[in-house]
Short mmCIF file of C-alpha atoms and ligand atoms in Angstrom, two decimals:
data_model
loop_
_atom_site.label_atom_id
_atom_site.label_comp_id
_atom_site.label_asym_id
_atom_site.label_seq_id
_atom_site.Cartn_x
_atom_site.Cartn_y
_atom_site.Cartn_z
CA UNK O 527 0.00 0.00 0.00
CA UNK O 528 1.09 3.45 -0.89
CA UNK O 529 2.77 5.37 2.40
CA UNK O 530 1.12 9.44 1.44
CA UNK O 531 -2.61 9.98 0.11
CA UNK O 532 -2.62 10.60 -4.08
CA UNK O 533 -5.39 13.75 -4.08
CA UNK O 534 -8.40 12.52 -6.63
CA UNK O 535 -7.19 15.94 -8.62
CA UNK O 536 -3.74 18.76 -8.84
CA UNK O 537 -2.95 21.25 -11.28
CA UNK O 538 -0.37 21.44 -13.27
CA UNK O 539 1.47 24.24 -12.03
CA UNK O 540 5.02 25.41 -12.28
CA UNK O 541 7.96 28.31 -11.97
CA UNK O 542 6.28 29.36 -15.58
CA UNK O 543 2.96 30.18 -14.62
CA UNK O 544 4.06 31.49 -11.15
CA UNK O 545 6.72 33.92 -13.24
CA UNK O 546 3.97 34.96 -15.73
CA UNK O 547 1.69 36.01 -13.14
CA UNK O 548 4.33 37.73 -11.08
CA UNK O 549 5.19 39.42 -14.75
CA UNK O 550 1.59 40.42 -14.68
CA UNK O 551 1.73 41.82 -11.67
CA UNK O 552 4.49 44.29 -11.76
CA UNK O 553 2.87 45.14 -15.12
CA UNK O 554 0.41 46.91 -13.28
CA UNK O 555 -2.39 45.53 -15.76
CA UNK O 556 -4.01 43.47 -13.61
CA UNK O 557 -7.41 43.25 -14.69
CA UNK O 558 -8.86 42.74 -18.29
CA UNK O 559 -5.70 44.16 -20.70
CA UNK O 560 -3.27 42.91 -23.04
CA UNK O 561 -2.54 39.53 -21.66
CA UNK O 562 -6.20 38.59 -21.74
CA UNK O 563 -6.66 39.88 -25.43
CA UNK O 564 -3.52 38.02 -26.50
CA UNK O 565 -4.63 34.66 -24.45
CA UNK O 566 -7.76 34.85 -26.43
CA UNK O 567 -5.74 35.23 -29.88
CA UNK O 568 -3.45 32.20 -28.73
CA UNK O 569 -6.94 29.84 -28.01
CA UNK O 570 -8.28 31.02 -31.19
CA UNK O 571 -5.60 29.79 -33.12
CA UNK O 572 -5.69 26.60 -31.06
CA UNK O 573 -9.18 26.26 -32.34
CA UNK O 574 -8.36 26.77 -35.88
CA UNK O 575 -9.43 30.39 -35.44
CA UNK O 576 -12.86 30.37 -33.78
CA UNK O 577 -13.59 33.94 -31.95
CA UNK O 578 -12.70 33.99 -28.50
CA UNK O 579 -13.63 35.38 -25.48
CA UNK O 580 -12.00 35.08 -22.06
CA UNK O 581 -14.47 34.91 -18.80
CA UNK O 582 -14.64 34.99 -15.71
CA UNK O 583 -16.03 31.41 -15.80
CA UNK O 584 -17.57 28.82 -18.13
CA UNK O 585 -20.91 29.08 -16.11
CA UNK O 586 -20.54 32.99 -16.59
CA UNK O 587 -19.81 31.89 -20.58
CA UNK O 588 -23.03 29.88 -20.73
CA UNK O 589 -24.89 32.35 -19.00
CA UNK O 590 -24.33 35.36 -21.30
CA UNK O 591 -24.34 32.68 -24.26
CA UNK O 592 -28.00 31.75 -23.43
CA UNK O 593 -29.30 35.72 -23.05
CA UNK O 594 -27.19 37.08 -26.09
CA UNK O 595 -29.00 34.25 -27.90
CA UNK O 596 -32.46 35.64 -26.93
CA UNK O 597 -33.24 32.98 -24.67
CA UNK O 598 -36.05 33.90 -21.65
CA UNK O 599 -39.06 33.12 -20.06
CA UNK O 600 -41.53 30.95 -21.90
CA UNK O 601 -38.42 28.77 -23.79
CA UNK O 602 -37.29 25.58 -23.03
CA UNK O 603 -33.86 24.49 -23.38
CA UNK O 604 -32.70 20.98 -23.61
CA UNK O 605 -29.87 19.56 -21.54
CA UNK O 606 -28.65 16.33 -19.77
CA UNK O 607 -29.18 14.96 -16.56
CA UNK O 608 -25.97 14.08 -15.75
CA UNK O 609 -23.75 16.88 -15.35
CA UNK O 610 -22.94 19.37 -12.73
CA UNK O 611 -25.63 22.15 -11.65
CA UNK O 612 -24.19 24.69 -13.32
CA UNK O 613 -25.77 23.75 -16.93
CA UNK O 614 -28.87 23.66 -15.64
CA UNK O 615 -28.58 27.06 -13.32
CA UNK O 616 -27.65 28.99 -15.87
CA UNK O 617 -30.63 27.88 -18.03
CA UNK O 618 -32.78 29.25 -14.69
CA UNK O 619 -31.12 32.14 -14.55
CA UNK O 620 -31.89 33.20 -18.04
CA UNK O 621 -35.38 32.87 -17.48
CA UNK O 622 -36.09 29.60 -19.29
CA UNK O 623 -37.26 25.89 -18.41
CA UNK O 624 -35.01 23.50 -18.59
CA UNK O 625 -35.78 20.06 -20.08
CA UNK O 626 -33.50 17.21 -19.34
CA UNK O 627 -33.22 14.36 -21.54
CA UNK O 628 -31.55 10.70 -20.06
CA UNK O 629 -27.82 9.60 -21.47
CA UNK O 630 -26.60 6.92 -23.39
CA UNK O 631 -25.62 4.33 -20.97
CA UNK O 632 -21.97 3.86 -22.84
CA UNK O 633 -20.51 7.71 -22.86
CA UNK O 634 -22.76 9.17 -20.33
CA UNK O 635 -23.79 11.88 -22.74
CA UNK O 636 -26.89 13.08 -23.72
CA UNK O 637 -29.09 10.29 -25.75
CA UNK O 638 -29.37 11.92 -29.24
CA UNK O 639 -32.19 9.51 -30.01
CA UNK O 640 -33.84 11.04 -27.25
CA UNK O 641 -33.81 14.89 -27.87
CA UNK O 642 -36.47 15.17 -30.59
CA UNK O 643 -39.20 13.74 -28.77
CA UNK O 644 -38.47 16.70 -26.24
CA UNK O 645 -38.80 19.48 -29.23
CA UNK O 646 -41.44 21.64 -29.40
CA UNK O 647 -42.75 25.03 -30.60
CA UNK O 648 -41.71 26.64 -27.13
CA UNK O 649 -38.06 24.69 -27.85
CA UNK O 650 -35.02 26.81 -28.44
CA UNK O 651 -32.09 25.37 -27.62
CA UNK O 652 -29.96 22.03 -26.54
CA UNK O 653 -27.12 22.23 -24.27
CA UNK O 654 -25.23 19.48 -24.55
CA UNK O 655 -22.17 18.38 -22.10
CA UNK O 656 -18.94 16.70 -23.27
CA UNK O 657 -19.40 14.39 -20.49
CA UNK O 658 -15.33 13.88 -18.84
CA UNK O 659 -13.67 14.69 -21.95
CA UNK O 660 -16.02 12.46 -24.50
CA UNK O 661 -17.69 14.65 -27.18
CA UNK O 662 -21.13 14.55 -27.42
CA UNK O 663 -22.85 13.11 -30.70
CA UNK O 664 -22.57 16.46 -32.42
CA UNK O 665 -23.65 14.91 -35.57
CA UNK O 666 -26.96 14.60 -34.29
CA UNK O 667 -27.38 17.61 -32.36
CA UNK O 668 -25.95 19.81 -35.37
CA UNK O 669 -29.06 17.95 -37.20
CA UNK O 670 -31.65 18.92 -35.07
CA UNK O 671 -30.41 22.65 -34.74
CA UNK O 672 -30.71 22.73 -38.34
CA UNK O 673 -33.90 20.82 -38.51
CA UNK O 674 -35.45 22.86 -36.22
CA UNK O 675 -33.81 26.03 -35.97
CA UNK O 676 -32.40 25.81 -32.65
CA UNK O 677 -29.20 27.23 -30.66
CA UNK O 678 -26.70 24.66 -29.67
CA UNK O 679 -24.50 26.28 -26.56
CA UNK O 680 -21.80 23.18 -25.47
CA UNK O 681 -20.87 23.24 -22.07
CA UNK O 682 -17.35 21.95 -22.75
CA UNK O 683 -15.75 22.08 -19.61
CA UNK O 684 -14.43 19.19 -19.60
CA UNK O 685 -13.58 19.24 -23.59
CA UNK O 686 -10.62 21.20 -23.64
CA UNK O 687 -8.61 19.44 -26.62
CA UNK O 688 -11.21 16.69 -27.44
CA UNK O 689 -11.86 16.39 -30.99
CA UNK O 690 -14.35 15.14 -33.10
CA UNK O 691 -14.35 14.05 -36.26
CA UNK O 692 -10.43 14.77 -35.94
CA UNK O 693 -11.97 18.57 -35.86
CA UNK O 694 -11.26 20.45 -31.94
CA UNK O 695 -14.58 20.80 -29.56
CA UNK O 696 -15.35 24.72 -30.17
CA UNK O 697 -14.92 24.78 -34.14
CA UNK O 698 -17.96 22.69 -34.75
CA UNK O 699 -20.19 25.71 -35.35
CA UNK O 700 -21.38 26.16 -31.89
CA UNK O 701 -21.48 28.77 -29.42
CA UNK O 702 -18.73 26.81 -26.89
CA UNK O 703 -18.15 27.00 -23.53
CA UNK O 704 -14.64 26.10 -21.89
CA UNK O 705 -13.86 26.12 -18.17
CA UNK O 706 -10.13 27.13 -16.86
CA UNK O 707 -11.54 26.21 -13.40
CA UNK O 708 -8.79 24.28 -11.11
CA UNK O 709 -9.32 21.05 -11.76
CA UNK O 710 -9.96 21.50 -15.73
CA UNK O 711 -7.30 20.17 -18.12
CA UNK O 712 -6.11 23.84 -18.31
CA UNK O 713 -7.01 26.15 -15.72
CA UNK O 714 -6.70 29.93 -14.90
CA UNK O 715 -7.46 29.17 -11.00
CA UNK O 716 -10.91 30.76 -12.33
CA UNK O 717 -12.15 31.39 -15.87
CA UNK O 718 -13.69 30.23 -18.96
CA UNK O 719 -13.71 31.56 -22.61
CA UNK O 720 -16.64 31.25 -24.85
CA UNK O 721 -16.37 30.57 -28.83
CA UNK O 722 -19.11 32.72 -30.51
CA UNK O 723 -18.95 31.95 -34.00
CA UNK O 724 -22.15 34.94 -35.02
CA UNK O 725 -20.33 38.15 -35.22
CA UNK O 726 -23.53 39.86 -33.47
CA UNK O 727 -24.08 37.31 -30.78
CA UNK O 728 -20.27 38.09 -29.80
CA UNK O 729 -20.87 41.57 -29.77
CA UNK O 730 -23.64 40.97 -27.49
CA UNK O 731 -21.67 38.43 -25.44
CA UNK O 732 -19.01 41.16 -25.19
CA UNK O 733 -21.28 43.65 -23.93
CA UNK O 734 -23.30 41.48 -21.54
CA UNK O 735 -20.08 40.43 -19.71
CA UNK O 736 -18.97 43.74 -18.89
CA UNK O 737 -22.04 45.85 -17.45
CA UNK O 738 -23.52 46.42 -21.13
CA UNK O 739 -21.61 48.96 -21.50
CA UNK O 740 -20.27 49.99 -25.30
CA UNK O 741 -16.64 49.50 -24.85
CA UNK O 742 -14.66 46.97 -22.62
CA UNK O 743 -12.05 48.72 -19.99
CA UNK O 744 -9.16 48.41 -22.58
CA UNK O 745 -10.69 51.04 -25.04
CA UNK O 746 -11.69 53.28 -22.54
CA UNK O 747 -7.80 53.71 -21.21
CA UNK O 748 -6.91 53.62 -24.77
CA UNK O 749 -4.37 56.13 -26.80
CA UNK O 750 -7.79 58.25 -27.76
CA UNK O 751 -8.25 59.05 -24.25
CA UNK O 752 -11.37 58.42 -24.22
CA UNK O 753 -13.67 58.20 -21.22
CA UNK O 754 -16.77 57.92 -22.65
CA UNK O 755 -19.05 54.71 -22.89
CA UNK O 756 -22.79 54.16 -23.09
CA UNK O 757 -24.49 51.72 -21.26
CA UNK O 758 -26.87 49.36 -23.59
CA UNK O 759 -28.46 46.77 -21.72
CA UNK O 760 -27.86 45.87 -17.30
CA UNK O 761 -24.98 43.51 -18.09
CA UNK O 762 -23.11 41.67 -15.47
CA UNK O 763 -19.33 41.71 -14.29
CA UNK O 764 -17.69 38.47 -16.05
CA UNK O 765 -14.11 39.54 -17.60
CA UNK O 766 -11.19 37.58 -16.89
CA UNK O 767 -8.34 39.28 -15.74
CA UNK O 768 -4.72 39.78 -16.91
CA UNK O 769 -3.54 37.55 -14.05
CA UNK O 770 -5.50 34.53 -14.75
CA UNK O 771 -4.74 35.00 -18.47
CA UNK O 772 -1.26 35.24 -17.54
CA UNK O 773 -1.42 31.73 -16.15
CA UNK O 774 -3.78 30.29 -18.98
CA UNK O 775 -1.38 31.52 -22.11
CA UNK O 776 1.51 29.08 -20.01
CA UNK O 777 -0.83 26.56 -19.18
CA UNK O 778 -1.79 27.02 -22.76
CA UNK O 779 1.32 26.38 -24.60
CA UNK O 780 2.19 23.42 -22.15
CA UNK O 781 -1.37 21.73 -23.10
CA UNK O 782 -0.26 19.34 -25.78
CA UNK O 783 2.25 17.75 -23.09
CA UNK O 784 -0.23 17.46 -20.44
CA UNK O 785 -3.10 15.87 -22.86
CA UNK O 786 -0.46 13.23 -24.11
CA UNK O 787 0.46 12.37 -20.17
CA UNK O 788 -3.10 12.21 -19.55
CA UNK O 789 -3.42 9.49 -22.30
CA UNK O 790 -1.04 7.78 -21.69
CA UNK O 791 -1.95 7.63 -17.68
CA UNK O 792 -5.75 6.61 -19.09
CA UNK O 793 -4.28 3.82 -21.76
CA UNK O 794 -2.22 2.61 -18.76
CA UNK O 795 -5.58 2.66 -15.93
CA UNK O 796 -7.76 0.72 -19.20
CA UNK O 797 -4.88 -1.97 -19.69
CA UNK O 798 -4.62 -2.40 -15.57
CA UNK O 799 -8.31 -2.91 -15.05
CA UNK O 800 -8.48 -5.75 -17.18
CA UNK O 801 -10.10 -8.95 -15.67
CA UNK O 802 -11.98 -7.02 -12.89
CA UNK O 803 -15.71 -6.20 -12.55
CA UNK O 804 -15.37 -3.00 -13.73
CA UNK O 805 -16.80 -1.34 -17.06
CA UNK O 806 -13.56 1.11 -18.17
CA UNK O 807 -14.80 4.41 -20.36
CA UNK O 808 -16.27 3.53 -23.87
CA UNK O 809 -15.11 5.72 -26.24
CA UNK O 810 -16.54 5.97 -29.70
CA UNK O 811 -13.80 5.77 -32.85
CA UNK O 812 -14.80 8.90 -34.38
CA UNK O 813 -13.72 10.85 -31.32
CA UNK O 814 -10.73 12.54 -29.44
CA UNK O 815 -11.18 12.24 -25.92
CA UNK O 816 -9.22 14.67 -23.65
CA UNK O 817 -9.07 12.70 -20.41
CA UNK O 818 -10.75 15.10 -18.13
CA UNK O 819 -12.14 12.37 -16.45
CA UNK O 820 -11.68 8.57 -15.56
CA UNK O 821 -15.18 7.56 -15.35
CA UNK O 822 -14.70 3.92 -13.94
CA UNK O 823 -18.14 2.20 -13.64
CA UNK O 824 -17.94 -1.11 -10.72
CA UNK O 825 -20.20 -4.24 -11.56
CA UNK O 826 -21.98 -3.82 -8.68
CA UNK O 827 -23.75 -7.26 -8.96
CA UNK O 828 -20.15 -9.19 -8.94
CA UNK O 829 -19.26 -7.50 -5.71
CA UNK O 830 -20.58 -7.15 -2.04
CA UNK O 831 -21.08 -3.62 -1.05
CA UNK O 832 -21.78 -0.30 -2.96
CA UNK O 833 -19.67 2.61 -4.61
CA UNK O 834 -19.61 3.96 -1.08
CA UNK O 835 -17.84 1.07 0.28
CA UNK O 836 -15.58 0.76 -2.57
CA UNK O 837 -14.72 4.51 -2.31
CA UNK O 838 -14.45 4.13 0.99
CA UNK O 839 -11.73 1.38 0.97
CA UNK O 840 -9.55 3.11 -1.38
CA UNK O 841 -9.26 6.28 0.41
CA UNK O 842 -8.17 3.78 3.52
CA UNK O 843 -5.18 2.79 1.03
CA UNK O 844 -4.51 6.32 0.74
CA UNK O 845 -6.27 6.58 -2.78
CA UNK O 846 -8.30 9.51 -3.76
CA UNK O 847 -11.20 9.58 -5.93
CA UNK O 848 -14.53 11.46 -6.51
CA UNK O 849 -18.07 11.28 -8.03
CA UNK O 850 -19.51 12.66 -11.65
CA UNK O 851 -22.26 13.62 -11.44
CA UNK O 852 -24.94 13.46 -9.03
CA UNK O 853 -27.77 13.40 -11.58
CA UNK O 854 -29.73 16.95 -11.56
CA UNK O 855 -32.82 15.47 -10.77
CA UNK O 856 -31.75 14.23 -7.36
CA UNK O 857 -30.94 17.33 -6.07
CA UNK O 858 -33.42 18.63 -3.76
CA UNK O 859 -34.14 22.12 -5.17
CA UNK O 860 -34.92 20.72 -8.61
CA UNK O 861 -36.82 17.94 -6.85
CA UNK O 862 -38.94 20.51 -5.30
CA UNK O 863 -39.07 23.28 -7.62
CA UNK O 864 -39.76 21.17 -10.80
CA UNK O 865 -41.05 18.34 -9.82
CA UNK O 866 -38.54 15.99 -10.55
CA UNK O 867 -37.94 12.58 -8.55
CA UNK O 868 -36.30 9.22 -8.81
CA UNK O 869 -37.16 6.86 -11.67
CA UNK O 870 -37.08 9.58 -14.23
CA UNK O 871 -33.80 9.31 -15.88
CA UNK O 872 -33.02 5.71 -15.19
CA UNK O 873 -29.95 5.48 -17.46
CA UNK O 874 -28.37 8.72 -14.93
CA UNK O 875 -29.06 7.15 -12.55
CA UNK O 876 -27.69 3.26 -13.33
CA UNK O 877 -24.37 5.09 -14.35
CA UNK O 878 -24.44 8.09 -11.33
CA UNK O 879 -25.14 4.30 -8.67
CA UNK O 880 -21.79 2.30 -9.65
CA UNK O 881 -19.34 5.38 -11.48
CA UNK O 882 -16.41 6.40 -9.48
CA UNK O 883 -13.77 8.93 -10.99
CA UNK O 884 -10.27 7.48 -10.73
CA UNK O 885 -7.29 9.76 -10.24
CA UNK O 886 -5.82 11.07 -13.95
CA UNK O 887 -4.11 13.98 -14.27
CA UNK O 888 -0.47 14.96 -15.62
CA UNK O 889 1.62 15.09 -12.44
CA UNK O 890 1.05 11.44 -11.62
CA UNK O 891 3.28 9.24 -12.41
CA UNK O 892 3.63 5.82 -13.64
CA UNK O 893 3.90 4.38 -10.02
CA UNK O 894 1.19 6.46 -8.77
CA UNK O 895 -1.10 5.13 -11.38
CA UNK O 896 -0.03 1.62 -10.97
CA UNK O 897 -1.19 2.32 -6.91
CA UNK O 898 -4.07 3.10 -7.93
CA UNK O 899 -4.69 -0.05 -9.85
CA UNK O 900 -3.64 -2.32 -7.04
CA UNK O 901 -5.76 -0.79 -4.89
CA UNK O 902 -8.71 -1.20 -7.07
CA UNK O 903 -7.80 -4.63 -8.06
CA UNK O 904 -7.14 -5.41 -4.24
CA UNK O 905 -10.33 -3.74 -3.00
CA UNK O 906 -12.78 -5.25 -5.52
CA UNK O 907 -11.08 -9.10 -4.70
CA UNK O 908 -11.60 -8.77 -1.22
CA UNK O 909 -15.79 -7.44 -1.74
CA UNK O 910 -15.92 -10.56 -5.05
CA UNK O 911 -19.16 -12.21 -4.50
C1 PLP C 1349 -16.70 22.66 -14.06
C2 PLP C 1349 -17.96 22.57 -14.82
C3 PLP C 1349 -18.72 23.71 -15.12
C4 PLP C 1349 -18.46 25.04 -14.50
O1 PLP C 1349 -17.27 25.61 -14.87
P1 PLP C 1349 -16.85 26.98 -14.15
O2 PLP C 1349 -15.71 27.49 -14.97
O3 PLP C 1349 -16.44 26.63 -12.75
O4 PLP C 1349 -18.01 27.89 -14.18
C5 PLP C 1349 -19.80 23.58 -15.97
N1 PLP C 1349 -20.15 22.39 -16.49
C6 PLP C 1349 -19.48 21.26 -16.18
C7 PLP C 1349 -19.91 19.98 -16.81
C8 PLP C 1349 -18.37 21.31 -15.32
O5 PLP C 1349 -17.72 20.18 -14.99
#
């Protein structure tokens, strides 16, 4: 057994960022400036030149996505399940219903086949999740939007550097939402960025994230001078600053070298788990997954005991893991304030009952992840029915 506890999740984190933030600093720019704007022209190329814009946050990014897209009271938006509360807040927050529709039981995404039953007149948009890393069926979705005229905003916090149909998550026409949050495959501490691929939406995006007013705080400290602005519509305070941007362009050009540690840490985790009651992530050949996640689902009917226990006994051999998601419809505000209760989205809930999310990220190392497979292949002989 391993002597010190391997945290379920650490950054990445180095002399580089801590230098380019302590550049930023002494720079004086430390809000929204010239590091942001030239972060976002570094992702944009990375997304074969998408428009970017930096945020505060992805769920900041979603939010101002769903209101520059004229989405309110009276429309419904369709999402999944099985993803964290913040795809289906901001969807509250802008006024609308949401309408959640169950996941394929093999990628834990949303169930394409089961989105068009869910469309009607009052239907607007689908907000799909790359569930830890594994695009959602895009083909699909991208069908329906143009069936039916809809928006398509993907929450692709976890999809930083998955691909699909060898094309990047964020250049598949969408309105895209990334999250630099800590434990994301790149973070900024805090932050998101938003691909807006409508010219006018951006605009509105733009002006929505920074009080509605006419001009963002670079322009107005400009060479013109100029202190004038106008404000259009009560917008909300979701920039990113120069010092999380500072970190993100570093954590940006290192991003290659972390994804192929991360795949190589998941190829090695697959190849362990072999032989043992477990089901290891599907992942469908037309996609690039980016690891986010290690979405390990136990066969609970081979084993005595539930996830707790199993979580449980690997934390006592000093193994950390966690828990995506807790479906939304379990939580007790939905429960209560739409209506929602157990039995509706069996699928989430199957998958949410035996999935346990294994350690992956690129610090490990080869003898942390082989820990980690002893202790799951010790814990899960010991509890073999
Ligand atoms: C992390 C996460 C978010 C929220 O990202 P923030 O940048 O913290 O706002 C949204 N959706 C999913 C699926 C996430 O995992």
């Amino acid at each position: 057994m391993r002597e010190t506890f391997l945290p379920y999740n650490q950054p990445d984190l180095g002399v580089e960022e801590v230098e380019a933030v302590s550049h930023a600093i002494q720079s004086h720019w430390i809000t929204r400036a010239g590091i942001t704007t030239q972060f976002e022209t570094e992702l944009s190329e990375y997304l074969d030149g998408v428009p970017v814009l930096a945020l505060a946050s992805c769920t900041a990014g979603m939010h101002v996505a769903l209101l520059a897209s004229g989405i309110g009271p009276g429309d419904e938006v369709i999402t999944t399940p099985y993803t964290f509360a913040a795809s289906v807040n901001v969807i509250l927050h802008a006024g609308a219903t949401p309408v959640l529709v169950d996941i394929d039981p093999d990628t834990g995404n949303i169930d394409p086949n089961r989105i068009e039953d869910r469309i009607n007149p009052n239907t607007k948009a689908i907000l799909p999740v790359h569930y830890a890393g594994h695009p959602a069926d895009l083909d699909a979705i991208n069908t329906l939007r143009d069936r039916y005229r809809l928006t398509v905003i993907e929450d692709a916090a976890h999809a930083m550097a998955s691909g699909y149909h060898s094309k990047k998550i964020g250049t598949h026409g969408n309105i895209t939402a990334f999250s630099f949050y800590a434990t994301k495959n790149l973070t900024t501490g805090e932050g998101g960025a938003l691909v807006v691929p409508d010219p006018e939406v951006m605009e509105k995006v733009r002006m929505l994230s920074l009080h509605g007013m006419s001009r963002n705080a670079w322009n107005r400290y400009d060479d013109q001078g100029s202190w004038f602005y106008t404000i259009e519509v009560p917008g909300f305070k979701y920039n990113m600053t120069d010092i999380q941007a500072a970190m993100g362009r570093v954590q940006l050009k290192k991003l290659d070298a972390m994804q192929r540690r991360r795949q190589h840490i998941a190829a090695r985790l697959t190849a362990g788990l072999e032989g043992l009651p477990v089901i290891p992530p599907h992942i469908q050949p037309h996609v690039d997954h980016a690891w986010h996640l290690y979405p390990l689902r136990i066969q609970l009917d081979a084993i005595h005991g539930d996830r707790a226990d199993v979580i449980r006994d690997l934390k006592a051999m000093n193994i950390g893991t966690s828990v995506h998601f807790i479906p939304i419809h379990l939580h007790p505000y939905y429960q209560k304030q739409w209506g929602y209760q157990i039995g509706d989205f069996p699928q989430a809930e199957r998958f949410y009952e035996s999935e346990i999310s294994l350690p992956l990220y690129p610090t490990m190392t080869d003898k942390d992840v082989d820990d980690v497979l002893e202790a799951v292949s010790v814990t899960l002989a010991r509890r073999l029915r």
